[in-house]
Coordinates of N, CA, C and O in Angstrom, one line a residue:
M28 N -108.9 110.0 -16.6 CA -109.9 109.0 -16.5 C -109.7 108.1 -15.3 O -108.5 107.8 -15.0
A29 N -110.7 107.7 -14.7 CA -110.6 106.7 -13.6 C -110.2 105.4 -14.2 O -110.9 104.8 -15.0
E30 N -109.1 104.8 -13.8 CA -108.6 103.6 -14.4 C -109.0 102.4 -13.5 O -109.3 102.6 -12.3
N31 N -108.9 101.2 -14.0 CA -109.1 99.9 -13.3 C -110.5 99.8 -12.6 O -110.6 99.3 -11.5
L32 N -111.5 100.3 -13.3 CA -112.8 100.2 -12.7 C -113.6 99.1 -13.4 O -114.8 98.9 -13.1
G33 N -113.0 98.3 -14.2 CA -113.6 97.2 -14.8 C -114.4 97.5 -16.1 O -114.2 98.5 -16.7
P34 N -115.3 96.6 -16.4 CA -116.1 96.8 -17.6 C -117.0 98.1 -17.5 O -117.4 98.5 -16.4
Y35 N -117.4 98.6 -18.6 CA -118.2 99.9 -18.6 C -119.1 99.9 -19.9 O -118.9 99.2 -20.8
F36 N -120.0 100.9 -19.8 CA -120.9 101.2 -20.9 C -120.5 102.6 -21.3 O -120.2 103.5 -20.4
Y37 N -120.4 102.9 -22.6 CA -119.9 104.2 -23.0 C -120.9 105.0 -23.9 O -121.8 104.4 -24.5
G38 N -120.7 106.3 -24.0 CA -121.5 107.1 -24.8 C -120.7 108.3 -25.2 O -120.0 108.9 -24.4
T39 N -120.8 108.8 -26.4 CA -120.2 110.0 -26.9 C -121.2 111.1 -26.9 O -122.2 111.0 -27.6
G40 N -121.0 112.2 -26.3 CA -121.9 113.3 -26.3 C -121.3 114.6 -26.9 O -120.1 114.8 -26.8
R41 N -122.1 115.3 -27.6 CA -121.6 116.6 -28.2 C -122.6 117.7 -28.0 O -123.8 117.5 -28.0
R42 N -122.0 118.9 -27.8 CA -122.8 120.1 -27.8 C -121.9 121.3 -28.2 O -120.8 121.4 -27.7
K43 N -122.4 122.1 -29.1 CA -121.6 123.2 -29.7 C -120.3 122.6 -30.2 O -120.3 121.7 -31.0
T44 N -119.1 123.0 -29.6 CA -117.9 122.5 -30.0 C -117.3 121.5 -29.0 O -116.1 121.1 -29.1
A45 N -118.0 121.2 -28.0 CA -117.5 120.3 -26.9 C -117.8 118.8 -27.3 O -118.9 118.5 -27.8
V46 N -116.9 117.9 -27.0 CA -117.1 116.5 -27.2 C -116.7 115.8 -25.9 O -115.7 116.0 -25.3
A47 N -117.7 115.0 -25.4 CA -117.4 114.2 -24.1 C -117.5 112.7 -24.4 O -118.4 112.2 -25.0
R48 N -116.5 112.0 -23.9 CA -116.5 110.6 -23.9 C -116.8 110.1 -22.5 O -116.0 110.3 -21.6
V49 N -118.0 109.5 -22.4 CA -118.5 109.1 -21.1 C -118.4 107.6 -20.9 O -118.8 106.8 -21.8
R50 N -117.9 107.2 -19.7 CA -117.9 105.8 -19.4 C -118.7 105.6 -18.1 O -118.5 106.3 -17.1
L51 N -119.6 104.6 -18.2 CA -120.5 104.3 -17.1 C -120.1 103.0 -16.5 O -120.3 101.9 -17.1
H52 N -119.5 103.0 -15.3 CA -119.0 101.8 -14.6 C -120.0 101.3 -13.6 O -120.3 102.0 -12.6
P53 N -120.6 100.1 -13.8 CA -121.5 99.5 -12.8 C -120.7 99.2 -11.6 O -119.5 99.1 -11.6
N54 N -121.4 98.9 -10.5 CA -120.8 98.6 -9.2 C -119.9 99.7 -8.7 O -118.8 99.4 -8.2
G55 N -120.3 100.9 -8.9 CA -119.5 102.1 -8.6 C -120.0 102.7 -7.2 O -120.7 102.1 -6.5
D56 N -119.5 103.9 -7.0 CA -119.8 104.6 -5.7 C -120.6 105.9 -5.9 O -120.7 106.7 -5.0
G57 N -121.0 106.2 -7.2 CA -121.8 107.4 -7.4 C -121.0 108.6 -7.7 O -121.6 109.7 -7.9
R58 N -119.7 108.4 -7.9 CA -118.8 109.6 -8.2 C -118.9 109.9 -9.7 O -119.1 109.0 -10.5
I59 N -118.7 111.2 -10.0 CA -118.6 111.6 -11.4 C -117.2 112.3 -11.5 O -117.0 113.3 -10.9
I60 N -116.4 111.7 -12.3 CA -115.0 112.2 -12.5 C -114.9 112.8 -13.9 O -115.1 112.1 -14.9
V61 N -114.5 114.1 -14.0 CA -114.4 114.8 -15.3 C -112.9 115.2 -15.4 O -112.4 115.9 -14.6
N62 N -112.3 114.7 -16.5 CA -110.9 114.9 -16.7 C -110.0 114.7 -15.5 O -109.1 115.6 -15.2
G63 N -110.2 113.7 -14.8 CA -109.4 113.3 -13.6 C -109.7 114.1 -12.3 O -109.1 113.9 -11.3
R64 N -110.8 114.9 -12.3 CA -111.2 115.7 -11.2 C -112.6 115.4 -10.8 O -113.4 115.0 -11.7
E65 N -113.0 115.6 -9.6 CA -114.4 115.5 -9.2 C -115.2 116.5 -10.0 O -114.8 117.6 -10.2
A66 N -116.4 116.1 -10.4 CA -117.3 117.0 -11.2 C -117.6 118.3 -10.5 O -117.6 119.4 -11.1
N67 N -117.8 118.2 -9.1 CA -118.1 119.5 -8.4 C -117.0 120.5 -8.4 O -117.2 121.7 -8.6
E68 N -115.8 119.9 -8.4 CA -114.6 120.7 -8.4 C -114.3 121.3 -9.8 O -113.9 122.4 -10.0
Y69 N -114.6 120.4 -10.8 CA -114.4 120.8 -12.2 C -115.3 121.9 -12.7 O -114.9 122.9 -13.3
F70 N -116.6 121.8 -12.4 CA -117.6 122.8 -12.9 C -117.8 123.9 -11.9 O -117.9 125.1 -12.3
G71 N -117.9 123.7 -10.6 CA -118.0 124.7 -9.6 C -119.4 125.3 -9.5 O -119.7 125.8 -8.4
R72 N -120.2 125.3 -10.5 CA -121.6 125.8 -10.4 C -122.6 124.7 -10.3 O -122.5 123.7 -11.0
E73 N -123.5 124.9 -9.4 CA -124.5 123.9 -9.1 C -125.5 123.7 -10.3 O -125.9 122.5 -10.6
A74 N -125.7 124.7 -11.1 CA -126.6 124.6 -12.2 C -126.0 123.6 -13.3 O -126.7 122.8 -13.9
L75 N -124.7 123.7 -13.5 CA -124.1 122.8 -14.4 C -124.1 121.4 -13.9 O -124.2 120.4 -14.6
M76 N -123.9 121.2 -12.6 CA -123.9 119.9 -12.0 C -125.3 119.3 -12.1 O -125.4 118.1 -12.3
M77 N -126.3 120.1 -11.9 CA -127.7 119.5 -12.1 C -127.9 119.1 -13.5 O -128.6 118.0 -13.8
Q78 N -127.4 119.8 -14.5 CA -127.5 119.4 -15.9 C -126.8 118.1 -16.2 O -127.3 117.2 -16.9
V79 N -125.6 117.9 -15.6 CA -124.8 116.7 -15.8 C -125.5 115.5 -15.1 O -125.6 114.4 -15.7
R80 N -126.1 115.7 -14.0 CA -126.8 114.6 -13.2 C -128.2 114.3 -13.7 O -128.8 113.3 -13.3
A81 N -128.8 115.1 -14.6 CA -130.2 115.0 -15.1 C -130.6 113.7 -15.6 O -131.6 113.1 -15.2
P82 N -129.8 113.0 -16.5 CA -130.2 111.7 -16.9 C -130.3 110.6 -15.8 O -131.3 109.8 -15.8
M83 N -129.4 110.7 -14.9 CA -129.5 109.7 -13.8 C -130.7 110.0 -12.8 O -131.3 109.1 -12.3
R84 N -130.9 111.3 -12.7 CA -132.1 111.7 -11.8 C -133.4 111.3 -12.5 O -134.3 110.9 -11.8
L85 N -133.4 111.4 -13.8 CA -134.7 111.1 -14.5 C -135.0 109.6 -14.3 O -136.2 109.2 -14.1
L86 N -134.0 108.7 -14.4 CA -134.2 107.3 -14.2 C -134.2 106.8 -12.8 O -134.3 105.7 -12.5
E87 N -134.0 107.8 -11.9 CA -133.9 107.5 -10.4 C -132.9 106.5 -10.1 O -133.1 105.5 -9.4
I88 N -131.7 106.6 -10.7 CA -130.6 105.7 -10.4 C -129.8 106.3 -9.3 O -129.4 107.4 -9.3
G89 N -129.6 105.4 -8.3 CA -128.8 105.8 -7.1 C -127.3 105.8 -7.4 O -126.9 105.8 -8.5
P90 N -126.6 105.7 -6.3 CA -125.1 105.7 -6.4 C -124.5 104.4 -6.8 O -123.5 104.0 -6.1
Q91 N -125.1 103.6 -7.7 CA -124.6 102.3 -8.1 C -123.6 102.4 -9.2 O -123.1 101.4 -9.7
F92 N -123.4 103.6 -9.8 CA -122.5 103.7 -11.0 C -121.4 104.8 -10.6 O -121.7 105.7 -9.9
T93 N -120.3 104.6 -11.2 CA -119.2 105.6 -11.3 C -119.1 106.1 -12.7 O -119.1 105.2 -13.6
V94 N -119.2 107.4 -12.9 CA -119.1 107.9 -14.2 C -117.8 108.6 -14.4 O -117.4 109.4 -13.6
S95 N -117.0 108.2 -15.4 CA -115.7 108.8 -15.7 C -115.9 109.5 -17.1 O -116.4 108.8 -18.1
V96 N -115.4 110.7 -17.2 CA -115.6 111.5 -18.4 C -114.3 112.1 -18.9 O -113.5 112.6 -18.1
K97 N -114.1 112.1 -20.2 CA -113.0 112.9 -20.8 C -113.7 113.8 -21.7 O -114.4 113.4 -22.7
V98 N -113.5 115.1 -21.5 CA -114.2 116.1 -22.3 C -113.2 117.2 -22.8 O -112.3 117.6 -22.1
V99 N -113.4 117.5 -24.1 CA -112.5 118.5 -24.7 C -113.4 119.5 -25.5 O -114.5 119.2 -26.0
G100 N -112.8 120.7 -25.7 CA -113.5 121.7 -26.5 C -114.6 122.5 -25.8 O -115.1 122.0 -24.8
G101 N -114.9 123.7 -26.4 CA -116.0 124.5 -25.8 C -115.8 125.1 -24.5 O -114.6 125.0 -23.9
G102 N -116.8 125.6 -23.9 CA -116.7 126.2 -22.6 C -117.4 125.2 -21.6 O -117.8 124.1 -21.9
T103 N -117.5 125.7 -20.3 CA -118.0 124.8 -19.3 C -119.5 124.4 -19.5 O -119.9 123.3 -19.3
S104 N -120.3 125.4 -20.0 CA -121.7 125.1 -20.3 C -121.9 124.1 -21.4 O -122.6 123.1 -21.3
G105 N -121.1 124.3 -22.5 CA -121.1 123.3 -23.6 C -120.6 121.9 -23.2 O -121.2 120.9 -23.6
Q106 N -119.6 121.9 -22.3 CA -119.1 120.6 -21.8 C -120.1 119.9 -21.0 O -120.3 118.7 -21.1
A107 N -120.8 120.7 -20.1 CA -121.9 120.1 -19.3 C -123.0 119.5 -20.2 O -123.4 118.3 -19.9
G108 N -123.4 120.2 -21.2 CA -124.4 119.6 -22.1 C -123.9 118.4 -22.9 O -124.6 117.5 -23.1
A109 N -122.6 118.4 -23.2 CA -122.0 117.2 -23.9 C -122.0 116.0 -23.0 O -122.3 114.9 -23.4
I110 N -121.7 116.3 -21.7 CA -121.6 115.2 -20.8 C -123.0 114.6 -20.6 O -123.2 113.4 -20.5
R111 N -124.0 115.5 -20.5 CA -125.4 115.0 -20.3 C -125.8 114.1 -21.5 O -126.4 113.1 -21.3
H112 N -125.5 114.6 -22.7 CA -125.8 113.8 -23.9 C -125.1 112.5 -23.9 O -125.7 111.4 -24.2
G113 N -123.8 112.5 -23.6 CA -123.0 111.2 -23.6 C -123.5 110.3 -22.5 O -123.6 109.0 -22.7
L114 N -123.9 110.8 -21.3 CA -124.4 110.0 -20.2 C -125.7 109.3 -20.6 O -126.0 108.2 -20.3
A115 N -126.6 110.1 -21.2 CA -127.9 109.6 -21.7 C -127.7 108.4 -22.7 O -128.3 107.4 -22.6
R116 N -126.7 108.6 -23.6 CA -126.4 107.6 -24.6 C -125.9 106.3 -23.9 O -126.2 105.2 -24.3
A117 N -125.0 106.5 -22.9 CA -124.5 105.4 -22.2 C -125.5 104.6 -21.4 O -125.5 103.4 -21.3
L118 N -126.5 105.3 -20.8 CA -127.6 104.7 -20.1 C -128.5 103.9 -21.0 O -129.1 102.9 -20.7
V119 N -128.7 104.4 -22.3 CA -129.4 103.7 -23.3 C -128.7 102.4 -23.7 O -129.3 101.3 -23.8
R120 N -127.4 102.5 -23.8 CA -126.6 101.3 -24.1 C -126.6 100.3 -23.0 O -126.6 99.1 -23.2
L121 N -126.7 100.8 -21.7 CA -126.9 99.9 -20.6 C -128.2 99.1 -20.6 O -128.2 97.9 -20.4
D122 N -129.3 99.8 -20.9 CA -130.6 99.2 -21.0 C -131.4 99.9 -22.0 O -131.7 101.1 -21.9
E123 N -131.8 99.2 -23.1 CA -132.5 99.8 -24.2 C -133.9 100.4 -23.7 O -134.5 101.2 -24.4
A124 N -134.4 99.8 -22.6 CA -135.7 100.3 -22.1 C -135.7 101.7 -21.6 O -136.7 102.4 -21.4
N125 N -134.4 102.3 -21.4 CA -134.3 103.7 -21.0 C -134.5 104.7 -22.1 O -134.7 105.9 -21.9
K126 N -134.5 104.2 -23.3 CA -134.5 105.1 -24.5 C -135.7 106.0 -24.6 O -135.6 107.2 -24.8
P127 N -137.0 105.4 -24.4 CA -138.1 106.3 -24.5 C -138.1 107.5 -23.5 O -138.5 108.6 -23.9
A128 N -137.7 107.2 -22.3 CA -137.7 108.3 -21.3 C -136.7 109.3 -21.6 O -136.9 110.5 -21.5
M129 N -135.5 108.9 -22.1 CA -134.4 109.8 -22.4 C -134.8 110.6 -23.7 O -134.5 111.8 -23.7
R130 N -135.5 110.0 -24.6 CA -135.9 110.7 -25.8 C -136.9 111.7 -25.5 O -136.9 112.9 -26.0
K131 N -137.9 111.4 -24.6 CA -139.0 112.3 -24.2 C -138.4 113.5 -23.5 O -138.9 114.6 -23.6
A132 N -137.4 113.3 -22.7 CA -136.8 114.4 -21.9 C -135.9 115.2 -22.8 O -135.4 116.3 -22.4
G133 N -135.5 114.8 -24.0 CA -134.7 115.5 -24.9 C -133.2 115.4 -24.7 O -132.4 116.1 -25.2
F134 N -132.8 114.3 -23.9 CA -131.4 114.1 -23.6 C -130.6 113.4 -24.7 O -129.4 113.4 -24.7
L135 N -131.3 112.8 -25.7 CA -130.7 112.1 -26.8 C -130.5 113.0 -28.0 O -129.9 112.6 -29.0
T136 N -131.1 114.2 -28.0 CA -131.0 115.1 -29.1 C -129.8 116.0 -29.0 O -129.6 116.6 -28.0
R137 N -128.9 115.9 -30.0 CA -127.7 116.8 -30.0 C -128.1 118.2 -30.2 O -128.9 118.5 -31.2
D138 N -127.5 119.1 -29.4 CA -127.8 120.5 -29.6 C -126.8 121.1 -30.7 O -125.6 121.2 -30.4
P139 N -127.3 121.3 -31.9 CA -126.3 121.6 -33.0 C -125.9 123.1 -33.1 O -125.1 123.4 -34.0
R140 N -126.4 123.9 -32.2 CA -126.1 125.4 -32.3 C -124.6 125.7 -32.1 O -124.1 125.4 -31.0
M141 N -124.0 126.2 -33.1 CA -122.6 126.6 -33.0 C -122.4 128.0 -33.5 O -123.3 128.5 -34.2
K142 N -121.3 128.6 -33.1 CA -121.0 129.9 -33.6 C -120.8 129.9 -35.1 O -120.1 129.0 -35.6
E143 N -121.5 130.8 -35.9 CA -121.3 130.8 -37.3 C -120.0 131.4 -37.7 O -119.5 132.3 -37.0
R144 N -119.4 130.8 -38.7 CA -118.0 131.3 -39.1 C -118.1 132.7 -39.7 O -119.1 133.1 -40.3
K145 N -117.0 133.4 -39.6 CA -116.9 134.7 -40.2 C -116.6 134.6 -41.7 O -115.8 133.7 -42.1
K146 N -117.3 135.4 -42.5 CA -117.2 135.3 -44.0 C -116.2 136.4 -44.4 O -116.2 137.5 -43.8
Y147 N -115.5 136.2 -45.5 CA -114.6 137.2 -46.0 C -115.4 138.4 -46.5 O -116.5 138.3 -47.0
G148 N -114.9 139.6 -46.4 CA -115.6 140.8 -46.8 C -116.5 141.4 -45.8 O -117.1 142.4 -46.0
L149 N -116.8 140.6 -44.7 CA -117.7 141.0 -43.7 C -116.9 141.2 -42.4 O -115.8 140.7 -42.2
K150 N -117.5 142.0 -41.5 CA -116.8 142.3 -40.2 C -117.0 141.1 -39.3 O -116.1 140.8 -38.5
R151 N -118.2 140.5 -39.3 CA -118.5 139.3 -38.5 C -119.1 138.3 -39.4 O -119.0 138.4 -40.6
A152 N -119.9 137.3 -38.9 CA -120.5 136.3 -39.7 C -121.5 136.9 -40.7 O -121.5 136.5 -41.9
R153 N -122.2 137.9 -40.3 CA -123.2 138.6 -41.2 C -123.2 140.1 -41.2 O -123.8 140.7 -42.1
K154 N -122.4 140.7 -40.3 CA -122.3 142.2 -40.3 C -121.5 142.7 -41.4 O -120.3 142.4 -41.5
A155 N -122.1 143.5 -42.3 CA -121.4 144.0 -43.5 C -120.7 145.4 -43.1 O -121.1 146.0 -42.1
P156 N -119.7 145.8 -43.8 CA -119.1 147.1 -43.5 C -120.1 148.2 -43.8 O -121.0 148.0 -44.6
Q157 N -119.9 149.3 -43.1 CA -120.9 150.4 -43.3 C -120.9 150.9 -44.7 O -119.8 151.1 -45.3
Y158 N -122.1 151.1 -45.2 CA -122.3 151.6 -46.6 C -122.0 153.1 -46.6 O -122.6 153.9 -45.8
T159 N -121.2 153.6 -47.6 CA -121.1 155.1 -47.7 C -121.5 155.4 -49.1 O -121.0 154.8 -50.1
K160 N -122.3 156.4 -49.3 CA -122.8 156.8 -50.6 C -121.8 157.6 -51.3 O -121.6 157.5 -52.5
R161 N -121.0 158.5 -50.6 CA -120.0 159.3 -51.2 C -118.7 159.1 -50.5 O -118.5 159.0 -49.4

């Protein structure tokens, strides 16, 4: 996490099994730091970076904030979704007037889809062993 950046607004985002703790520091320089690394370096794919930046782009916020994120669990796509969710929550905490736009864009809705657990007696979550008559 980027330290010594002063006061911040926070939001916790979740998607699948990923959890992101997002800090929004006012008077920043527009950087997004994920687990101590630049977001571009951390994700590598532009599609994931677009997903992470979506809440700020929606509100047309320029580089006046520094975003520091600690994210654990899941894969890169789930982590990007969790960061987007957490960043949207932090922006709502910054200014309650941002809530309708965030809600309309679907950024405040947690994506609950997770892998279903394997059940005993089955090969996978729902796949039963092959039936044999004789």
